[in-house]
Amino acid sequence: GAGVSQSPSNKVTEKGKDVELRCDPISGHTALYWYRQSLGQGLEFLIYFQGNSAPDKSGLPSDRFSAERTGGSVSTLTIQRTQQEDSAVYLCASSLVPLRDTQYFGPGTRLTVL
Amino acid sequence: KQEVTQIPAALSVPEGENLVLNCSFTDSAIYNLQWFRQDPGKGLTSLLLIQSSQREQTSGRLNASLDKSSGRSTLYIAASQPGDSATYLCAVKGTGANSKLTFGKGITLSVRP
């Protein structure tokens, strides 16, 4: 079946602009996660959605970052007033059951802020 | 705060060699541990998931072990092949309702033909 998809695959933007990154999880997966992978920093958790519960936003680095998940499926990560340090690969993952299940990752969106 | 360490950062071996990749974590109160593979420019592919109550998991030429009390896991790759060249990441999931994964920085493996 179809895996996790993300769009765009690459995004180049100018400092100060807003960007939106999209994630389509595997159909039926109730949990959705966003991560950021920066060069030399490893992979860091950003935000987690589970069903209709309030999202866990504990990993968002600043209030310029926000995310929403509409209808329990597609999610959008928005970065406002982008800075050069926001340049990274943004990865989305989904899982069927959040506590015990494997997370399946999308290919990521490579964001470059000039 | 959980910290996950993978040393060395890079490893180069000749084809056919058996090898072990190490992962250590500071907080032994984990729910599970997962090994991922990442090819350049790609997302992560889950290789093996070990629940906290388990000691090891096997898939083909891969075997992952978990020693929760000592905060260690190893990924054993038998008879390595050039196609195994990739970055291998270890991640632990904390206990409780929070499903956050804490990742190591990964080990970049190169298998020479």
Tab-separated table of C-alpha atoms in Angstrom:
chain	number	residue	atom	x	y	z
A	1	GLY	CA	0.000	0.000	0.000
A	2	ALA	CA	0.948	3.659	-0.170
A	3	GLY	CA	3.442	4.905	2.360
A	4	VAL	CA	3.786	8.282	4.016
A	5	SER	CA	4.107	11.044	1.446
A	6	GLN	CA	5.414	14.566	1.891
A	7	SER	CA	5.366	17.621	-0.289
A	8	PRO	CA	7.213	19.461	-1.556
A	9	SER	CA	10.343	17.323	-1.653
A	10	ASN	CA	12.488	20.453	-1.803
A	11	LYS	CA	11.707	24.028	-0.836
A	12	VAL	CA	13.970	27.039	-1.208
A	13	THR	CA	12.757	30.239	0.365
A	14	GLU	CA	14.036	33.630	1.376
A	15	LYS	CA	14.600	34.619	4.960
A	16	GLY	CA	11.459	36.098	6.465
A	17	LYS	CA	8.995	34.238	4.247
A	18	ASP	CA	6.433	31.743	5.551
A	19	VAL	CA	6.459	28.130	4.364
A	20	GLU	CA	4.006	25.244	4.589
A	21	LEU	CA	5.063	21.627	4.510
A	22	ARG	CA	2.538	18.869	3.942
A	23	CYS	CA	2.358	15.277	5.176
A	24	ASP	CA	-0.052	12.551	4.075
A	25	PRO	CA	0.149	9.661	6.546
A	26	ILE	CA	-0.621	6.035	5.829
A	27	SER	CA	-4.382	5.571	5.664
A	28	GLY	CA	-5.793	4.459	8.999
A	29	HIS	CA	-2.779	5.515	11.055
A	30	THR	CA	-3.995	7.458	14.051
A	31	ALA	CA	-0.645	8.868	15.178
A	32	LEU	CA	1.387	11.414	13.211
A	33	TYR	CA	4.769	12.877	14.079
A	34	TRP	CA	6.970	15.657	12.743
A	35	TYR	CA	10.756	15.610	13.114
A	36	ARG	CA	13.563	17.859	11.982
A	37	GLN	CA	16.926	16.561	10.814
A	38	SER	CA	19.689	19.134	10.749
A	39	LEU	CA	23.250	18.572	9.645
A	40	GLY	CA	25.286	17.601	12.662
A	41	GLN	CA	22.275	17.832	14.995
A	42	GLY	CA	20.654	14.493	14.443
A	43	LEU	CA	16.935	14.006	14.319
A	44	GLU	CA	14.765	15.941	16.756
A	45	PHE	CA	11.100	15.568	17.623
A	46	LEU	CA	8.855	18.544	16.859
A	47	ILE	CA	5.186	17.650	17.372
A	48	TYR	CA	2.919	14.627	17.747
A	49	PHE	CA	-0.782	14.164	16.941
A	50	GLN	CA	-2.880	11.294	18.246
A	51	GLY	CA	-6.479	11.050	17.102
A	52	ASN	CA	-8.565	13.922	18.421
A	53	SER	CA	-6.359	14.545	21.442
A	54	ALA	CA	-4.510	17.799	21.939
A	55	PRO	CA	-1.155	17.576	20.130
A	56	ASP	CA	2.130	17.275	21.998
A	57	LYS	CA	3.948	20.437	20.917
A	58	SER	CA	6.831	20.076	23.329
A	59	GLY	CA	9.457	19.826	20.592
A	60	LEU	CA	8.567	22.951	18.628
A	61	PRO	CA	11.644	25.218	18.786
A	62	SER	CA	9.803	28.545	18.741
A	63	ASP	CA	6.374	30.127	18.299
A	64	ARG	CA	7.175	30.598	14.622
A	65	PHE	CA	6.476	26.885	14.217
A	66	SER	CA	2.955	25.488	14.205
A	67	ALA	CA	1.217	22.434	12.863
A	68	GLU	CA	-2.278	21.210	12.355
A	69	ARG	CA	-3.891	17.975	11.349
A	70	THR	CA	-7.195	18.205	9.540
A	71	GLY	CA	-9.760	15.440	9.731
A	72	GLY	CA	-7.331	13.162	11.497
A	73	SER	CA	-5.363	12.660	8.314
A	74	VAL	CA	-3.274	15.237	6.423
A	75	SER	CA	-0.983	17.459	8.456
A	76	THR	CA	0.616	20.793	7.637
A	77	LEU	CA	3.703	22.176	9.364
A	78	THR	CA	3.959	25.943	9.040
A	79	ILE	CA	7.080	27.968	9.691
A	80	GLN	CA	6.552	31.711	9.835
A	81	ARG	CA	9.229	34.315	9.191
A	82	THR	CA	11.786	31.671	8.289
A	83	GLN	CA	15.365	32.019	9.483
A	84	GLN	CA	18.522	30.463	8.043
A	85	GLU	CA	18.772	28.135	11.034
A	86	ASP	CA	15.433	26.617	9.990
A	87	SER	CA	17.207	24.995	7.037
A	88	ALA	CA	16.915	21.242	7.542
A	89	VAL	CA	15.089	18.158	6.364
A	90	TYR	CA	11.625	17.930	7.867
A	91	LEU	CA	10.413	14.362	8.265
A	92	CYS	CA	6.903	13.136	8.929
A	93	ALA	CA	6.023	9.718	10.315
A	94	SER	CA	2.838	7.874	11.161
A	95	SER	CA	1.955	4.809	13.168
A	96	LEU	CA	-1.134	2.706	13.625
A	97	VAL	CA	-0.941	2.461	17.392
A	98	PRO	CA	1.152	5.154	19.080
A	99	LEU	CA	2.633	3.366	22.033
A	100	ARG	CA	3.920	0.093	20.680
A	101	ASP	CA	3.922	0.363	16.922
A	102	THR	CA	6.612	1.055	14.382
A	103	GLN	CA	6.731	4.568	12.973
A	104	TYR	CA	6.774	4.754	9.178
A	105	PHE	CA	8.618	7.726	7.771
A	106	GLY	CA	8.054	9.797	4.666
A	107	PRO	CA	10.925	10.871	2.378
A	108	GLY	CA	11.127	14.304	3.955
A	109	THR	CA	11.074	17.899	2.743
A	110	ARG	CA	14.450	19.577	2.376
A	111	LEU	CA	14.032	23.233	3.352
A	112	THR	CA	16.689	25.758	2.442
A	113	VAL	CA	16.365	29.305	3.747
A	114	LEU	CA	18.576	31.773	1.893
B	1	LYS	CA	16.415	13.926	29.708
B	2	GLN	CA	17.060	10.886	27.553
B	3	GLU	CA	20.259	10.934	25.509
B	4	VAL	CA	21.121	8.393	22.835
B	5	THR	CA	24.705	7.921	21.694
B	6	GLN	CA	26.034	6.042	18.703
B	7	ILE	CA	29.782	5.602	18.366
B	8	PRO	CA	31.615	5.653	16.036
B	9	ALA	CA	29.951	8.140	13.710
B	10	ALA	CA	31.281	6.326	10.661
B	11	LEU	CA	32.501	2.841	9.872
B	12	SER	CA	34.052	1.276	6.767
B	13	VAL	CA	34.347	-2.493	6.366
B	14	PRO	CA	35.114	-4.926	3.543
B	15	GLU	CA	32.299	-6.914	2.022
B	16	GLY	CA	31.486	-10.157	3.804
B	17	GLU	CA	32.483	-9.003	7.251
B	18	ASN	CA	30.161	-9.474	10.227
B	19	LEU	CA	29.783	-6.249	12.154
B	20	VAL	CA	28.195	-4.759	15.237
B	21	LEU	CA	26.765	-1.271	15.569
B	22	ASN	CA	26.417	0.071	19.086
B	23	CYS	CA	23.814	2.287	20.700
B	24	SER	CA	23.684	3.503	24.287
B	25	PHE	CA	21.006	5.452	26.152
B	26	THR	CA	21.053	7.201	29.509
B	27	ASP	CA	17.558	6.503	30.867
B	28	SER	CA	16.699	2.812	31.108
B	29	ALA	CA	12.968	3.538	31.531
B	30	ILE	CA	12.139	2.972	27.883
B	31	TYR	CA	9.069	1.558	26.170
B	32	ASN	CA	10.885	0.204	23.156
B	33	LEU	CA	13.965	0.675	21.012
B	34	GLN	CA	14.036	0.843	17.249
B	35	TRP	CA	16.765	0.618	14.633
B	36	PHE	CA	16.317	2.532	11.394
B	37	ARG	CA	18.189	2.716	8.136
B	38	GLN	CA	18.505	5.941	6.153
B	39	ASP	CA	19.838	6.111	2.609
B	40	PRO	CA	21.209	9.449	1.345
B	41	GLY	CA	18.416	11.911	0.584
B	42	LYS	CA	15.753	9.496	1.758
B	43	GLY	CA	13.533	9.022	4.770
B	44	LEU	CA	13.980	6.416	7.467
B	45	THR	CA	13.143	2.754	7.089
B	46	SER	CA	12.410	0.759	10.210
B	47	LEU	CA	14.602	-2.336	10.506
B	48	LEU	CA	13.823	-3.807	13.898
B	49	LEU	CA	11.765	-2.836	16.932
B	50	ILE	CA	12.473	-4.346	20.339
B	51	GLN	CA	9.921	-3.935	23.114
B	52	SER	CA	11.305	-3.241	26.587
B	53	SER	CA	10.359	-6.754	27.709
B	54	GLN	CA	12.307	-8.370	24.867
B	55	ARG	CA	16.006	-9.170	24.591
B	56	GLU	CA	16.429	-9.388	20.832
B	57	GLN	CA	14.795	-9.342	17.448
B	58	THR	CA	15.957	-10.884	14.193
B	59	SER	CA	15.199	-10.152	10.568
B	60	GLY	CA	17.227	-11.891	7.894
B	61	ARG	CA	20.895	-10.981	8.312
B	62	LEU	CA	20.065	-8.467	11.037
B	63	ASN	CA	19.890	-9.116	14.754
B	64	ALA	CA	19.245	-6.436	17.353
B	65	SER	CA	19.739	-6.966	21.055
B	66	LEU	CA	18.620	-4.894	24.015
B	67	ASP	CA	20.079	-4.721	27.508
B	68	LYS	CA	17.787	-2.224	29.168
B	69	SER	CA	19.479	-2.259	32.564
B	70	SER	CA	22.835	-1.261	31.118
B	71	GLY	CA	21.321	1.116	28.567
B	72	ARG	CA	22.739	-0.637	25.526
B	73	SER	CA	21.605	-2.057	22.225
B	74	THR	CA	23.551	-3.595	19.380
B	75	LEU	CA	22.669	-4.175	15.752
B	76	TYR	CA	24.490	-7.156	14.307
B	77	ILE	CA	24.806	-7.377	10.524
B	78	ALA	CA	25.962	-10.735	9.182
B	79	ALA	CA	27.909	-11.144	5.952
B	80	SER	CA	27.782	-7.451	5.066
B	81	GLN	CA	27.120	-6.402	1.462
B	82	PRO	CA	27.734	-3.124	-0.407
B	83	GLY	CA	23.952	-2.635	-0.419
B	84	ASP	CA	24.085	-2.372	3.363
B	85	SER	CA	25.902	0.964	3.011
B	86	ALA	CA	23.678	3.560	4.703
B	87	THR	CA	23.260	5.462	7.949
B	88	TYR	CA	21.868	3.403	10.824
B	89	LEU	CA	19.979	5.228	13.547
B	90	CYS	CA	18.935	3.979	16.943
B	91	ALA	CA	15.899	5.506	18.669
B	92	VAL	CA	14.279	4.918	22.043
B	93	LYS	CA	10.695	5.617	23.016
B	94	GLY	CA	9.976	6.832	26.531
B	95	THR	CA	7.365	5.353	28.837
B	96	GLY	CA	3.958	6.888	29.362
B	97	ALA	CA	1.479	8.352	26.930
B	98	ASN	CA	4.076	10.444	25.142
B	99	SER	CA	5.232	8.577	22.048
B	100	LYS	CA	8.248	10.761	21.464
B	101	LEU	CA	11.281	9.004	20.004
B	102	THR	CA	14.772	10.143	20.977
B	103	PHE	CA	17.286	9.452	18.237
B	104	GLY	CA	21.008	8.937	18.153
B	105	LYS	CA	22.960	10.789	15.473
B	106	GLY	CA	23.503	7.601	13.543
B	107	ILE	CA	26.409	5.542	12.254
B	108	THR	CA	27.290	5.907	8.578
B	109	LEU	CA	28.324	2.493	7.300
B	110	SER	CA	30.281	1.914	4.125
B	111	VAL	CA	30.750	-1.652	2.897
B	112	ARG	CA	33.592	-1.866	0.364
B	113	PRO	CA	33.262	-4.389	-2.498
